C-alpha cells in the first residue's frame, strides 16, 4: 500500500557545535584531498552531434563525460534531469559549441559511454601488482591526510576526500536533478585549525578562501556546494574521543528528559485549553512530537527544494480527521513527505481535546494553508529550550527510542532462549524502534535471492537431520542386539550429531525469520543515532551475548565510550 519508500540514510552534514564546555585547545591537520584533475579523453573517443563527429573543448567534454557515464541509468531519460543537465552543460561550452549544440536529443554519447565501460572492465581485470599499487597509494593518502592531532590525541578524520564533480542526482523526483555539481577548488575552502598549529598549505598556485580558528565547531574544513547552497564539512571520525563525548551528552540529555517528561506532558495538556491560539497550536504540535516522534521541521532548508515538511510546517492537506474509524474514536490520518522525501503515513487515535483543536485549526482554511498558522520552527524550538535546557524535538525521539528499546528488550527476552534466539529478540526490539521512527527502506534488490539461498540451506539441513535421525535409530537397534560398549558409544555420538544439527537448523530458521521481518525496515539509523548504546551493552552483559553480535566493528568504534563503561544493569 505504501508506494514511496526511500532508504532512510541521511548524508547531509549539519553544522554541529560541541555542547557547552567541550572544546579543543590544539588542532592540526593537512586539509582536504581534492578530486584528481580532469584527464581529457583519448583522440579516438568520439562525440557525435546530429550524426557528425564533433571535437569538444576540454570544459564541455568534461561535463559531457558525466552524462556519458550515466547513460545506462534511468536518470538520463527523465525530462527534468535532461533539462537541468543541458542548461548547465551549455554554460561550460564555447560560444561556437553553444551555437552548434542546441538539441540534447541530437547528442550521441554512446562512444564515450562504451569507452568508460571498457575502462571499468579493464579495472576489474587489473593485475595483482596494479591493485597493490593503488592500495598503497590509498594508504599513503590515509596516512598523510586521514588523521589530525587534537589536543594530545591523534584522531581519524571521517571524510578527508572531497567528492569529485558530477551531476546531481537527488532523491525521488528532485527538481534539481541533472544539475552540474561543480568541482571544489581550494578557493572554496575554509580551514579551521588552531593558531599555533602548522596551517595546511593550499595546493601550489592556489589560496584558501579563509583560515579560521574556532574551537567550538566540530569541523576541520568546510565549503558551500553549488546545488542547494548547503555547507559541507570534513569532520572527525565518530570513533574520536570528542565525538564520543558529544554522543554521550546526547543520551544524557535524553535521560534528563525522562525525569521531567511528566511535567512537560501535564503542561501541554493544560495548554490545549488556553485562550491563546498560539499557545494551543504549540501544545498540539508538541503532543505530536512527543507521541509520534515527528521532526520539528527544518528552519532553513525545508520547503525550498523537495516538498518535505516537519511538524510545524504541516499543511491542512496533510491530515484527515475521522471522528470514528475502524472502531476507534478521534483518529488523525497523516500523509506527508518528511525528511529525505520519506513518506510518513499513519492513522492515530488522539485525545478528544487534540481532535477538537485540530478541527478548530482547520476551520476556513484551504488545503495548502498551514495547519499551525501561528507557529514556526523557531518559536517551537525556543519553547522547548524554556521547558528544559538542551531540549529539541530530536531529544524526544532519542528518549522515546531508547526507552522503547529498553521496554521491548525486557518484554521480548526469554531467559531460556539460546544465543541465536536472544539476538532475534534484540533485533525485534530494534525493529520496534525503527518502525516508531519511520525508518523504512525499499526491500534490498538481492532480497529474494538471498532468501532463496537461505531456504535451500534450511532444506539441506533438514535432510541432513533426517539422515542423522535414521542413523541414530539404527544405531540404537544395533546396540539393543549387541549390548557392548562400542555400540553404546556409537549411539552416544549419533545422539550428539542429531543435537548439533538440530541447533544448526534452528539457527538458520531464526536467521530466516529475522531477515524476513527486516525486509522493509532499516535498523541501522535508529541503532546509530537514537538508541542509547549503554542499554545494548548492559543487555549483552546481562545475558552473556558477545557485543560483536550486536555491533559490527565500525559501530564498536563509535560506541567505544559506552562499551568501556561496563555497567551491569543500566537504568535508562
Ligand atoms: C531534437 O532532436 C530530436 C531528434 O532528432 C527531434 O525529434 C526533436 O524534434 C528536436 N527538437 C527540437 C526542439 O528541435
Ligand atoms: C513512544 O512513542 C509511542 C508511539 O507514539 C507512544 O505510544 C509511547 O507512549 C511513547 N513512549 C514514551 C515513553 O514516551
Ligand atoms: C517565526 O515567527 C516569529 C514570530 O511570529 C517571527 O519573528 C520569526 O521571524 C519567524 N521565524 C521564521 C523562521 O519564520
Ligand atoms: C557496520 O554496519 C554499518 C551499518 O550500520 C555499515 O554501514 C558498515 O559498513 C558496517 N561495518 C563493517 C565493518 O561491517
Ligand atoms: C563560523 C565561526 O564560528 N567562525 C569562527 C572561526 O574562528 C574565529 C577565531 O576564533 C572566530 O572569531 C569565528 O567566529
Coordinates of C-alpha atoms and ligand atoms in Angstrom, one line a residue:
X1 CA 0.0 0.0 0.0
X2 CA 2.9 2.4 0.7
X3 CA 4.3 3.4 -2.6
X4 CA 7.1 5.8 -2.0
X5 CA 9.8 4.2 0.1
X6 CA 13.4 5.5 0.1
X7 CA 16.3 4.4 2.1
X8 CA 16.4 6.4 5.2
X9 CA 20.1 7.3 5.4
X10 CA 20.9 10.9 5.6
X11 CA 24.2 12.1 4.1
X12 CA 23.7 15.7 5.0
X13 CA 26.2 17.2 7.3
X14 CA 24.7 19.6 9.7
X15 CA 26.6 22.5 11.3
X16 CA 27.3 20.8 14.6
X17 CA 28.7 22.6 17.5
X18 CA 30.1 20.9 20.5
X19 CA 27.9 21.2 23.6
X20 CA 28.9 23.9 26.1
X21 CA 32.1 23.0 27.8
X22 CA 33.5 20.7 25.1
X23 CA 36.3 22.3 23.1
X24 CA 39.8 21.6 21.9
X25 CA 42.9 23.5 22.6
X26 CA 45.1 22.3 19.8
X27 CA 44.1 21.1 16.3
X28 CA 46.4 20.4 13.4
X29 CA 45.6 18.7 10.1
X30 CA 46.6 18.7 6.5
X31 CA 43.5 19.9 4.8
X32 CA 41.4 18.0 2.3
X33 CA 42.4 15.8 -0.6
X34 CA 41.0 17.2 -3.8
X35 CA 39.5 15.2 -6.6
X36 CA 42.0 14.4 -9.3
X37 CA 42.1 16.9 -12.2
X38 CA 40.2 16.1 -15.4
X39 CA 42.0 13.9 -17.9
X40 CA 40.8 14.6 -21.5
X41 CA 39.6 11.7 -23.5
X42 CA 42.0 10.0 -25.9
X43 CA 41.7 11.2 -29.5
X44 CA 39.9 8.1 -30.7
X45 CA 36.9 8.5 -28.4
X46 CA 34.4 10.5 -30.4
X47 CA 31.4 12.6 -29.6
X48 CA 28.8 13.0 -32.3
X49 CA 26.3 15.8 -32.9
X50 CA 23.5 15.2 -35.3
X51 CA 25.4 12.3 -36.8
X52 CA 28.7 14.2 -37.2
X53 CA 31.9 13.9 -35.2
X54 CA 32.5 16.9 -33.1
X55 CA 35.6 17.7 -31.0
X56 CA 34.6 19.3 -27.7
X57 CA 36.6 21.9 -25.7
X58 CA 38.0 20.4 -22.5
X59 CA 35.5 22.0 -20.2
X60 CA 32.5 21.0 -22.3
X61 CA 34.0 17.5 -22.8
X62 CA 34.4 17.0 -19.0
X63 CA 30.7 17.7 -18.4
X64 CA 29.7 15.6 -21.3
X65 CA 31.6 12.6 -19.7
X66 CA 29.5 12.9 -16.6
X67 CA 26.4 12.4 -18.7
X68 CA 28.0 9.6 -20.7
X69 CA 28.9 7.7 -17.6
X70 CA 25.3 7.7 -16.5
X71 CA 23.9 6.9 -20.0
X72 CA 22.5 3.5 -18.9
X73 CA 20.9 4.9 -15.9
X74 CA 17.2 5.8 -15.9
X75 CA 18.0 9.3 -14.8
X76 CA 19.2 10.3 -18.3
X77 CA 15.7 9.6 -19.7
X78 CA 14.0 11.8 -17.2
X79 CA 12.9 15.1 -18.5
X80 CA 13.9 17.2 -15.5
X81 CA 17.3 15.6 -15.4
X82 CA 17.9 16.2 -19.1
X83 CA 16.7 19.8 -19.0
X84 CA 18.9 20.7 -16.0
X85 CA 21.9 19.0 -17.4
X86 CA 21.6 20.6 -20.8
X87 CA 21.2 24.1 -19.3
X88 CA 24.3 23.6 -17.1
X89 CA 26.3 22.0 -19.8
X90 CA 25.7 24.9 -22.2
X91 CA 27.3 27.2 -19.6
X92 CA 30.5 25.3 -20.0
X93 CA 30.6 25.4 -23.8
X94 CA 32.5 27.9 -26.0
X95 CA 30.3 30.2 -27.9
X96 CA 30.9 28.1 -31.1
X97 CA 29.8 25.0 -29.3
X98 CA 26.8 26.8 -27.9
X99 CA 25.6 27.8 -31.3
X100 CA 26.0 24.3 -32.7
X101 CA 24.7 22.1 -29.9
X102 CA 21.1 23.2 -29.4
X103 CA 19.3 19.9 -29.0
X104 CA 20.3 17.3 -26.5
X105 CA 18.5 14.6 -28.4
X106 CA 20.9 15.0 -31.2
X107 CA 23.9 14.4 -29.0
X108 CA 25.4 10.9 -29.2
X109 CA 27.4 9.9 -26.2
X110 CA 27.4 6.1 -26.9
X111 CA 31.0 6.0 -28.0
X112 CA 32.1 7.8 -24.8
X113 CA 29.9 5.5 -22.8
X114 CA 31.5 2.4 -24.3
X115 CA 34.9 3.8 -23.6
X116 CA 34.1 4.2 -19.9
X117 CA 32.6 0.7 -19.7
X118 CA 35.7 -0.8 -21.2
X119 CA 37.7 1.1 -18.6
X120 CA 35.6 -0.3 -15.8
X121 CA 36.1 -3.7 -17.2
X122 CA 39.9 -3.2 -17.5
X123 CA 40.0 -2.1 -13.8
X124 CA 38.3 -5.4 -12.9
X125 CA 41.0 -7.3 -14.9
X126 CA 43.9 -5.4 -13.3
X127 CA 46.9 -7.5 -12.2
X128 CA 47.6 -8.1 -8.6
X129 CA 50.6 -5.7 -8.8
X130 CA 48.5 -2.9 -10.2
X131 CA 45.9 -3.4 -7.5
X132 CA 48.6 -3.4 -4.9
X133 CA 49.9 -0.1 -6.2
X134 CA 46.5 1.5 -5.9
X135 CA 46.0 0.2 -2.4
X136 CA 49.4 1.5 -1.4
X137 CA 48.6 5.0 -2.8
X138 CA 45.3 5.0 -0.8
X139 CA 47.1 4.0 2.3
X140 CA 49.6 6.8 1.8
X141 CA 46.8 9.3 1.4
X142 CA 45.1 8.0 4.5
X143 CA 48.3 8.2 6.5
X144 CA 49.0 11.8 5.4
X145 CA 45.5 13.3 5.3
X146 CA 43.4 10.9 7.2
X147 CA 44.5 11.9 10.7
X148 CA 44.7 15.1 12.7
X149 CA 46.1 15.9 16.1
X150 CA 43.5 17.2 18.5
X151 CA 45.0 18.2 21.9
X152 CA 47.2 15.3 22.7
X153 CA 45.4 12.6 20.6
X154 CA 45.8 11.5 17.0
X155 CA 42.3 11.1 15.6
X156 CA 40.9 9.7 12.4
X157 CA 39.2 12.1 10.0
X158 CA 35.9 10.8 8.6
X159 CA 35.8 12.1 5.1
X160 CA 39.0 13.8 4.0
X161 CA 38.5 13.4 0.3
X162 CA 36.4 15.9 -1.5
X163 CA 33.7 14.5 -3.8
X164 CA 34.6 14.8 -7.5
X165 CA 32.4 16.9 -9.7
X166 CA 29.5 15.3 -11.4
X167 CA 25.8 15.5 -12.0
X168 CA 23.4 15.9 -9.1
X169 CA 21.1 13.0 -8.6
X170 CA 19.0 13.8 -5.5
X171 CA 16.3 11.6 -4.1
X172 CA 12.9 11.0 -5.5
X173 CA 12.0 13.4 -8.3
X174 CA 14.3 16.1 -7.1
X175 CA 13.7 19.3 -9.1
X176 CA 17.5 19.9 -9.3
X177 CA 18.5 16.5 -10.6
X178 CA 20.9 16.7 -13.5
X179 CA 22.5 20.0 -12.5
X180 CA 26.2 20.2 -12.6
X181 CA 27.9 19.7 -9.2
X182 CA 30.9 21.9 -9.6
X183 CA 34.5 20.9 -8.9
X184 CA 35.5 22.2 -5.5
X185 CA 38.7 24.3 -5.6
X186 CA 41.0 25.5 -2.8
X187 CA 39.5 28.9 -3.2
X188 CA 36.1 27.5 -1.9
X189 CA 37.7 26.0 1.2
X190 CA 37.5 27.3 4.7
X191 CA 40.1 25.8 7.0
X192 CA 39.5 25.6 10.8
X193 CA 42.6 24.8 12.9
X194 CA 44.4 26.2 15.9
X195 CA 46.5 29.4 15.5
X196 CA 49.6 27.7 16.9
X197 CA 49.4 24.7 14.6
X198 CA 51.1 24.1 11.2
X199 CA 48.4 25.6 8.9
X200 CA 47.8 23.3 6.0
X201 CA 49.3 24.5 2.7
X202 CA 47.0 25.0 -0.2
X203 CA 48.0 23.3 -3.5
X204 CA 50.7 25.2 -5.4
X205 CA 49.3 28.3 -7.1
X206 CA 46.1 28.4 -5.0
X207 CA 44.8 30.1 -1.9
X208 CA 42.3 29.0 0.7
X209 CA 39.1 31.0 0.9
X210 CA 39.7 31.6 4.6
X211 CA 41.5 30.2 7.6
X212 CA 39.6 30.2 10.9
X213 CA 40.5 29.3 14.4
X214 CA 37.2 28.3 16.1
X215 CA 37.4 25.7 18.7
X216 CA 33.7 25.2 19.3
X217 CA 32.7 23.9 15.9
X218 CA 33.1 20.2 15.0
X219 CA 34.5 20.6 11.6
X220 CA 38.1 20.9 10.2
X221 CA 37.2 22.0 6.7
X222 CA 34.1 23.5 5.1
X223 CA 32.8 24.7 1.8
X224 CA 29.5 25.5 0.2
X225 CA 28.2 23.2 -2.5
X226 CA 26.6 24.9 -5.5
X227 CA 23.4 22.8 -6.0
X228 CA 21.4 23.5 -2.8
X229 CA 23.9 26.1 -1.3
X230 CA 24.3 23.9 1.7
X231 CA 27.5 23.9 3.7
X232 CA 29.6 20.7 3.6
X233 CA 32.1 19.7 6.2
X234 CA 35.0 17.5 6.9
X235 CA 34.8 16.2 10.4
X236 CA 36.3 13.7 12.8
X237 CA 35.5 10.0 12.7
X238 CA 32.7 9.1 15.0
X239 CA 35.2 6.9 17.0
X240 CA 37.1 10.0 18.1
X241 CA 37.2 11.0 21.7
X242 CA 35.5 14.3 21.2
X243 CA 32.7 12.8 19.1
X244 CA 32.1 10.1 21.8
X245 CA 31.8 12.9 24.3
X246 CA 29.2 14.6 22.2
X247 CA 27.3 11.3 21.7
X248 CA 27.4 10.7 25.4
X249 CA 25.9 14.1 26.1
X250 CA 23.1 13.5 23.7
X251 CA 22.0 10.4 25.7
X252 CA 22.5 12.3 29.0
X253 CA 20.1 14.9 27.7
X254 CA 17.5 12.2 26.8
X255 CA 17.9 10.9 30.4
X256 CA 17.3 14.3 31.8
X257 CA 14.1 14.5 29.7
X258 CA 13.0 11.2 31.2
X259 CA 13.0 12.9 34.6
X260 CA 10.8 15.9 33.6
X261 CA 8.7 14.5 30.8
X262 CA 5.6 14.1 33.0
X263 CA 5.7 17.7 33.9
X264 CA 6.0 18.7 30.3
X265 CA 3.1 16.5 29.3
X266 CA 0.9 17.9 32.1
X267 CA 1.8 21.4 30.9
X268 CA 0.9 20.9 27.2
X269 CA -2.3 19.2 28.2
X270 CA -3.2 22.3 30.2
X271 CA -2.3 24.4 27.2
X272 CA -4.8 22.7 24.9
X273 CA -7.4 24.7 26.8
X274 CA -5.5 28.0 26.5
X275 CA -7.3 31.1 25.4
X276 CA -4.4 32.0 23.1
X277 CA -4.5 30.3 19.8
X278 CA -0.7 30.4 19.5
X279 CA -0.3 28.5 22.8
X280 CA -2.9 25.9 21.8
X281 CA -1.2 25.3 18.5
X282 CA 2.2 25.0 20.2
X283 CA 0.7 22.5 22.6
X284 CA -0.8 20.3 19.9
X285 CA 2.5 20.4 17.9
X286 CA 4.4 19.4 21.0
X287 CA 2.0 16.5 21.6
X288 CA 2.7 15.2 18.0
X289 CA 6.4 15.5 18.6
X290 CA 6.1 13.6 21.8
X291 CA 3.6 11.0 20.8
X292 CA 4.6 10.4 17.1
X293 CA 8.3 11.3 17.2
X294 CA 7.8 13.8 14.4
X295 CA 10.5 16.1 13.5
X296 CA 10.0 19.8 14.3
X297 CA 10.9 20.8 10.7
X298 CA 14.0 22.5 9.5
X299 CA 14.2 26.3 9.8
X300 CA 16.3 26.8 6.7
X301 CA 16.1 24.0 4.1
X302 CA 12.5 22.8 4.3
X303 CA 10.2 23.7 1.5
X304 CA 13.0 25.1 -0.6
X305 CA 13.5 22.1 -2.9
X306 CA 11.7 18.8 -2.5
X307 CA 8.4 19.5 -0.8
X308 CA 9.1 17.9 2.6
X309 CA 7.6 19.1 5.8
X310 CA 8.1 18.7 9.6
X311 CA 5.6 19.1 12.4
X312 CA 5.5 22.9 12.4
X313 CA 5.1 23.1 8.6
X314 CA 2.3 20.6 8.3
X315 CA -0.4 21.8 6.0
X316 CA -4.2 21.2 6.1
X317 CA -3.9 18.8 3.2
X318 CA -1.5 16.5 5.1
X319 CA -4.1 15.4 7.7
X320 CA -7.6 14.0 7.7
X321 CA -9.8 13.9 10.7
X322 CA -12.0 10.9 11.3
X323 CA -14.4 11.2 14.3
X324 CA -14.6 7.5 14.0
X325 CA -12.5 5.0 12.0
X326 CA -12.3 1.2 12.2
X327 CA -13.9 1.1 15.6
X328 CA -11.7 3.8 17.1
X329 CA -12.6 7.3 18.0
X330 CA -10.9 10.6 17.1
X331 CA -8.4 9.3 14.5
X332 CA -6.0 11.5 12.7
X333 CA -4.7 10.3 9.4
X334 CA -1.3 11.7 8.4
X335 CA 0.1 11.5 4.9
X336 CA 3.1 13.7 4.0
X337 CA 6.7 13.6 2.9
X338 CA 9.2 14.0 5.7
X339 CA 12.9 14.3 5.8
X340 CA 14.7 13.0 2.7
X341 CA 11.3 12.7 1.0
X342 CA 10.3 9.7 3.1
X343 CA 6.6 9.2 3.2
X344 CA 5.0 9.4 6.6
X345 CA 1.7 7.6 6.7
X346 CA 0.0 6.8 9.9
X347 CA -3.5 6.6 11.4
X348 CA -3.5 7.5 15.1
X349 CA -6.2 7.9 17.6
X350 CA -5.7 11.1 19.6
X351 CA -7.3 12.6 22.7
X352 CA -10.6 14.3 22.2
X353 CA -9.2 17.7 23.1
X354 CA -6.5 17.4 20.5
X355 CA -9.0 16.4 17.9
X356 CA -11.3 19.3 18.7
X357 CA -8.4 21.7 18.5
X358 CA -7.3 20.3 15.1
X359 CA -10.9 20.9 13.8
X360 CA -10.6 24.4 15.0
X361 CA -7.2 25.0 13.4
X362 CA -8.6 23.7 10.1
X363 CA -11.7 25.9 10.0
X364 CA -12.0 28.1 7.0
X365 CA -8.7 27.1 5.6
X366 CA -7.6 25.8 2.1
X367 CA -5.8 22.5 1.7
X368 CA -2.5 24.3 1.1
X369 CA -2.7 26.5 4.2
X370 CA -0.5 25.9 7.2
X371 CA -2.2 23.8 9.9
X372 CA -0.3 25.7 12.6
X373 CA -0.5 29.2 11.2
X374 CA 0.6 30.8 14.5
X375 CA 3.6 28.6 14.9
X376 CA 7.0 28.2 13.2
X377 CA 10.0 26.0 14.0
X378 CA 11.9 28.8 15.8
X379 CA 9.0 29.5 18.1
X380 CA 8.7 25.9 18.9
X381 CA 12.4 25.3 19.5
X382 CA 12.5 28.4 21.7
X383 CA 9.6 27.0 23.8
X384 CA 11.4 23.6 24.1
X385 CA 14.5 25.4 25.4
X386 CA 12.4 27.1 28.0
X387 CA 10.9 23.7 29.1
X388 CA 14.3 22.1 29.6
X389 CA 17.8 23.3 28.7
X390 CA 19.1 21.5 25.6
X391 CA 15.6 20.2 24.7
X392 CA 14.8 19.8 21.0
X393 CA 12.4 17.6 19.0
X394 CA 15.2 15.2 18.4
X395 CA 15.6 14.6 22.2
X396 CA 12.1 13.3 22.3
X397 CA 13.0 10.8 19.6
X398 CA 16.1 9.8 21.4
X399 CA 14.2 9.5 24.6
X400 CA 11.3 7.5 23.2
X401 CA 13.6 5.3 21.1
X402 CA 15.8 4.4 24.0
X403 CA 13.0 3.8 26.5
X404 CA 11.1 1.7 23.9
X405 CA 14.2 -0.4 23.3
X406 CA 14.6 -0.9 27.0
X407 CA 11.0 -1.9 27.5
X408 CA 11.0 -4.2 24.4
X409 CA 14.1 -5.9 25.5
X410 CA 12.6 -6.6 28.9
X411 CA 9.4 -7.9 27.3
X412 CA 10.9 -10.0 24.5
X413 CA 14.0 -11.6 26.0
X414 CA 13.3 -15.1 27.2
X415 CA 16.0 -16.2 29.7
X416 CA 15.7 -19.8 28.5
X417 CA 16.5 -19.0 24.8
X418 CA 19.8 -19.7 23.3
X419 CA 22.1 -17.0 21.9
X420 CA 20.6 -17.0 18.4
X421 CA 17.0 -16.7 19.6
X422 CA 18.1 -13.9 22.1
X423 CA 19.6 -12.0 19.2
X424 CA 16.4 -12.3 17.3
X425 CA 14.6 -10.8 20.2
X426 CA 17.2 -7.9 20.2
X427 CA 16.6 -7.3 16.6
X428 CA 12.8 -7.4 17.1
X429 CA 13.2 -4.7 19.8
X430 CA 15.4 -2.7 17.5
X431 CA 12.7 -3.1 14.8
X432 CA 10.0 -1.8 17.0
X433 CA 12.0 1.4 17.4
X434 CA 12.8 1.7 13.7
X435 CA 9.1 1.5 13.0
X436 CA 8.4 4.1 15.5
X437 CA 11.0 6.4 13.9
X438 CA 9.6 5.7 10.4
X439 CA 12.9 4.2 9.2
X440 CA 11.6 2.3 6.2
X441 CA 13.5 1.2 3.3
X442 CA 12.8 -0.5 0.0
X443 CA 13.5 -4.2 0.2
X444 CA 17.1 -4.7 -1.0
X445 CA 17.4 -5.8 -4.6
X446 CA 19.1 -9.0 -3.6
X447 CA 16.4 -9.9 -1.0
X448 CA 14.5 -12.6 -2.9
X449 CA 17.7 -14.3 -4.0
X450 CA 19.3 -14.3 -0.6
X451 CA 16.1 -15.6 1.0
X452 CA 16.0 -18.5 -1.6
X453 CA 19.7 -19.3 -0.8
X454 CA 18.9 -19.4 2.9
X455 CA 15.8 -21.5 2.3
X456 CA 17.8 -24.1 0.3
X457 CA 20.4 -24.2 3.1
X458 CA 17.5 -24.9 5.5
X459 CA 16.1 -27.7 3.3
X460 CA 19.5 -29.3 3.0
X461 CA 19.9 -29.1 6.8
X462 CA 16.5 -30.7 7.3
X463 CA 17.5 -33.6 5.1
X464 CA 20.8 -33.9 7.0
X465 CA 18.8 -34.0 10.2
X466 CA 16.5 -36.8 8.8
X467 CA 19.6 -38.8 7.9
X468 CA 21.2 -38.3 11.2
X469 CA 17.9 -39.4 13.0
X470 CA 17.7 -42.5 10.9
X471 CA 21.3 -43.3 11.7
X472 CA 20.6 -42.9 15.4
X473 CA 17.6 -45.2 15.2
X474 CA 19.6 -47.9 13.5
X475 CA 22.5 -47.5 15.9
X476 CA 20.0 -47.9 18.8
X477 CA 18.6 -51.0 17.3
X478 CA 22.1 -52.3 16.8
X479 CA 23.0 -51.6 20.4
X480 CA 20.0 -53.5 21.7
X481 CA 21.1 -56.6 19.9
X482 CA 24.9 -56.4 20.6
X483 CA 24.8 -54.9 24.1
X484 CA 28.5 -54.0 24.0
X485 CA 30.5 -50.9 25.0
X486 CA 31.3 -50.0 21.4
X487 CA 27.8 -49.8 20.1
X488 CA 26.8 -47.8 23.2
X489 CA 29.4 -45.3 22.3
X490 CA 28.2 -45.2 18.7
X491 CA 24.7 -44.4 20.0
X492 CA 26.1 -41.5 22.1
X493 CA 28.0 -40.0 19.3
X494 CA 25.0 -40.3 16.9
X495 CA 22.8 -38.6 19.5
X496 CA 25.3 -35.7 19.7
X497 CA 25.3 -35.4 16.0
X498 CA 21.5 -35.1 15.9
X499 CA 21.6 -32.4 18.6
X500 CA 24.3 -30.4 16.8
X501 CA 22.3 -30.5 13.5
X502 CA 19.1 -29.5 15.3
X503 CA 20.9 -26.5 16.7
X504 CA 22.3 -25.5 13.3
X505 CA 18.8 -25.8 11.8
X506 CA 17.3 -23.7 14.4
X507 CA 20.0 -21.0 13.9
X508 CA 19.2 -20.9 10.2
X509 CA 15.5 -20.7 10.8
X510 CA 16.0 -17.9 13.2
X511 CA 18.1 -16.1 10.6
X512 CA 15.4 -16.5 8.0
X513 CA 12.7 -15.1 10.3
X514 CA 15.0 -12.2 11.2
X515 CA 15.7 -11.4 7.5
X516 CA 12.0 -11.7 6.5
X517 CA 11.0 -9.3 9.3
X518 CA 13.8 -6.9 8.3
X519 CA 12.7 -6.6 4.7
X520 CA 11.4 -3.1 4.8
X521 CA 12.9 -1.7 8.0
X522 CA 16.3 0.0 8.2
X523 CA 17.7 -0.8 11.6
X524 CA 21.0 1.0 11.5
X525 CA 19.6 4.5 11.6
X526 CA 18.0 4.1 14.9
X527 CA 20.8 1.9 16.2
X528 CA 23.4 4.5 15.3
X529 CA 21.5 7.7 16.2
X530 CA 18.7 7.2 18.7
X531 CA 19.4 4.2 20.9
X532 CA 21.5 4.8 24.0
X533 CA 24.3 2.2 23.4
X534 CA 24.6 1.7 27.1
X535 CA 21.3 -0.2 27.0
X536 CA 22.5 -2.6 24.4
X537 CA 25.8 -3.1 26.2
X538 CA 24.0 -3.8 29.5
X539 CA 21.7 -6.2 27.8
X540 CA 24.6 -8.1 26.3
X541 CA 26.4 -8.2 29.6
X542 CA 23.3 -9.5 31.4
X543 CA 22.7 -12.3 29.0
X544 CA 26.3 -13.2 28.1
X545 CA 25.9 -12.2 24.5
X546 CA 29.1 -11.2 22.8
X547 CA 28.9 -7.5 21.9
X548 CA 30.2 -8.3 18.3
X549 CA 26.8 -9.9 17.7
X550 CA 25.1 -6.6 18.1
X551 CA 27.6 -4.1 16.9
X552 CA 30.0 -4.5 14.0
X553 CA 33.5 -3.2 14.0
X554 CA 32.7 0.4 13.0
X555 CA 29.8 0.5 15.4
X556 CA 32.0 -0.7 18.2
X557 CA 34.4 2.1 17.5
X558 CA 31.7 4.6 17.6
X559 CA 30.3 3.3 20.8
X560 CA 33.7 2.6 22.5
X561 CA 32.7 5.1 25.2
X562 CA 29.7 3.0 26.1
X563 CA 31.3 -0.3 25.9
X564 CA 34.1 0.9 28.2
X565 CA 31.6 2.0 30.8
X566 CA 30.6 -1.6 31.6
X567 CA 27.5 -1.2 33.7
X568 CA 25.8 -4.4 34.6
X569 CA 22.3 -3.2 34.8
X570 CA 21.9 0.2 33.1
X571 CA 18.8 2.1 34.1
X572 CA 18.0 4.5 31.3
Ligands
LIG1 C1 15.6 17.5 -31.2 O1 16.0 16.3 -31.9 C2 15.1 15.3 -31.9 C3 15.8 14.1 -32.6 O2 16.4 14.4 -33.8 C4 13.9 15.7 -32.7 O3 12.9 14.7 -32.7 C5 13.3 16.9 -32.0 O4 12.2 17.4 -32.7 C6 14.3 18.0 -31.8 N1 13.8 19.1 -31.0 C7 13.8 20.4 -31.4 C8 13.2 21.3 -30.4 O5 14.3 20.7 -32.4
LIG2 C1 6.8 6.5 22.4 O1 6.1 6.6 21.2 C2 5.0 5.7 21.1 C3 4.4 5.9 19.8 O2 3.8 7.1 19.6 C4 4.0 6.1 22.2 O3 2.9 5.2 22.1 C5 4.6 5.8 23.5 O4 3.8 6.2 24.5 C6 5.9 6.7 23.6 N1 6.6 6.2 24.8 C7 7.0 7.1 25.7 C8 7.6 6.5 27.0 O5 7.0 8.3 25.6
LIG3 C1 8.7 32.8 13.4 O1 7.7 33.6 14.0 C2 8.2 34.7 14.7 C3 7.0 35.4 15.4 O2 6.0 35.5 14.5 C4 9.0 35.7 13.8 O3 9.6 36.7 14.5 C5 10.1 34.8 13.2 O4 10.8 35.6 12.2 C6 9.6 33.6 12.5 N1 10.7 32.8 12.1 C7 10.8 32.2 10.9 C8 12.0 31.4 10.6 O5 9.9 32.3 10.1
LIG4 C1 28.7 -1.9 10.1 O1 27.3 -1.6 9.8 C2 27.1 -0.3 9.2 C3 25.6 -0.1 9.1 O2 25.2 0.4 10.4 C4 27.7 -0.4 7.8 O3 27.5 0.8 7.1 C5 29.2 -0.7 7.9 O4 29.7 -0.8 6.6 C6 29.4 -1.9 8.7 N1 30.8 -2.1 9.0 C7 31.5 -3.2 9.0 C8 33.0 -3.1 9.3 O5 30.9 -4.2 8.7
LIG5 C1 31.9 30.3 11.9 C2 32.8 30.7 13.1 O1 32.3 30.5 14.2 N1 34.0 31.2 12.9 C3 34.9 31.4 13.9 C4 36.3 31.0 13.5 O2 37.3 31.3 14.4 C5 37.3 32.7 14.7 C6 38.5 32.9 15.6 O3 38.5 32.1 16.7 C7 36.0 33.2 15.3 O4 36.1 34.6 15.6 C8 34.9 32.9 14.3 O5 33.7 33.2 14.9

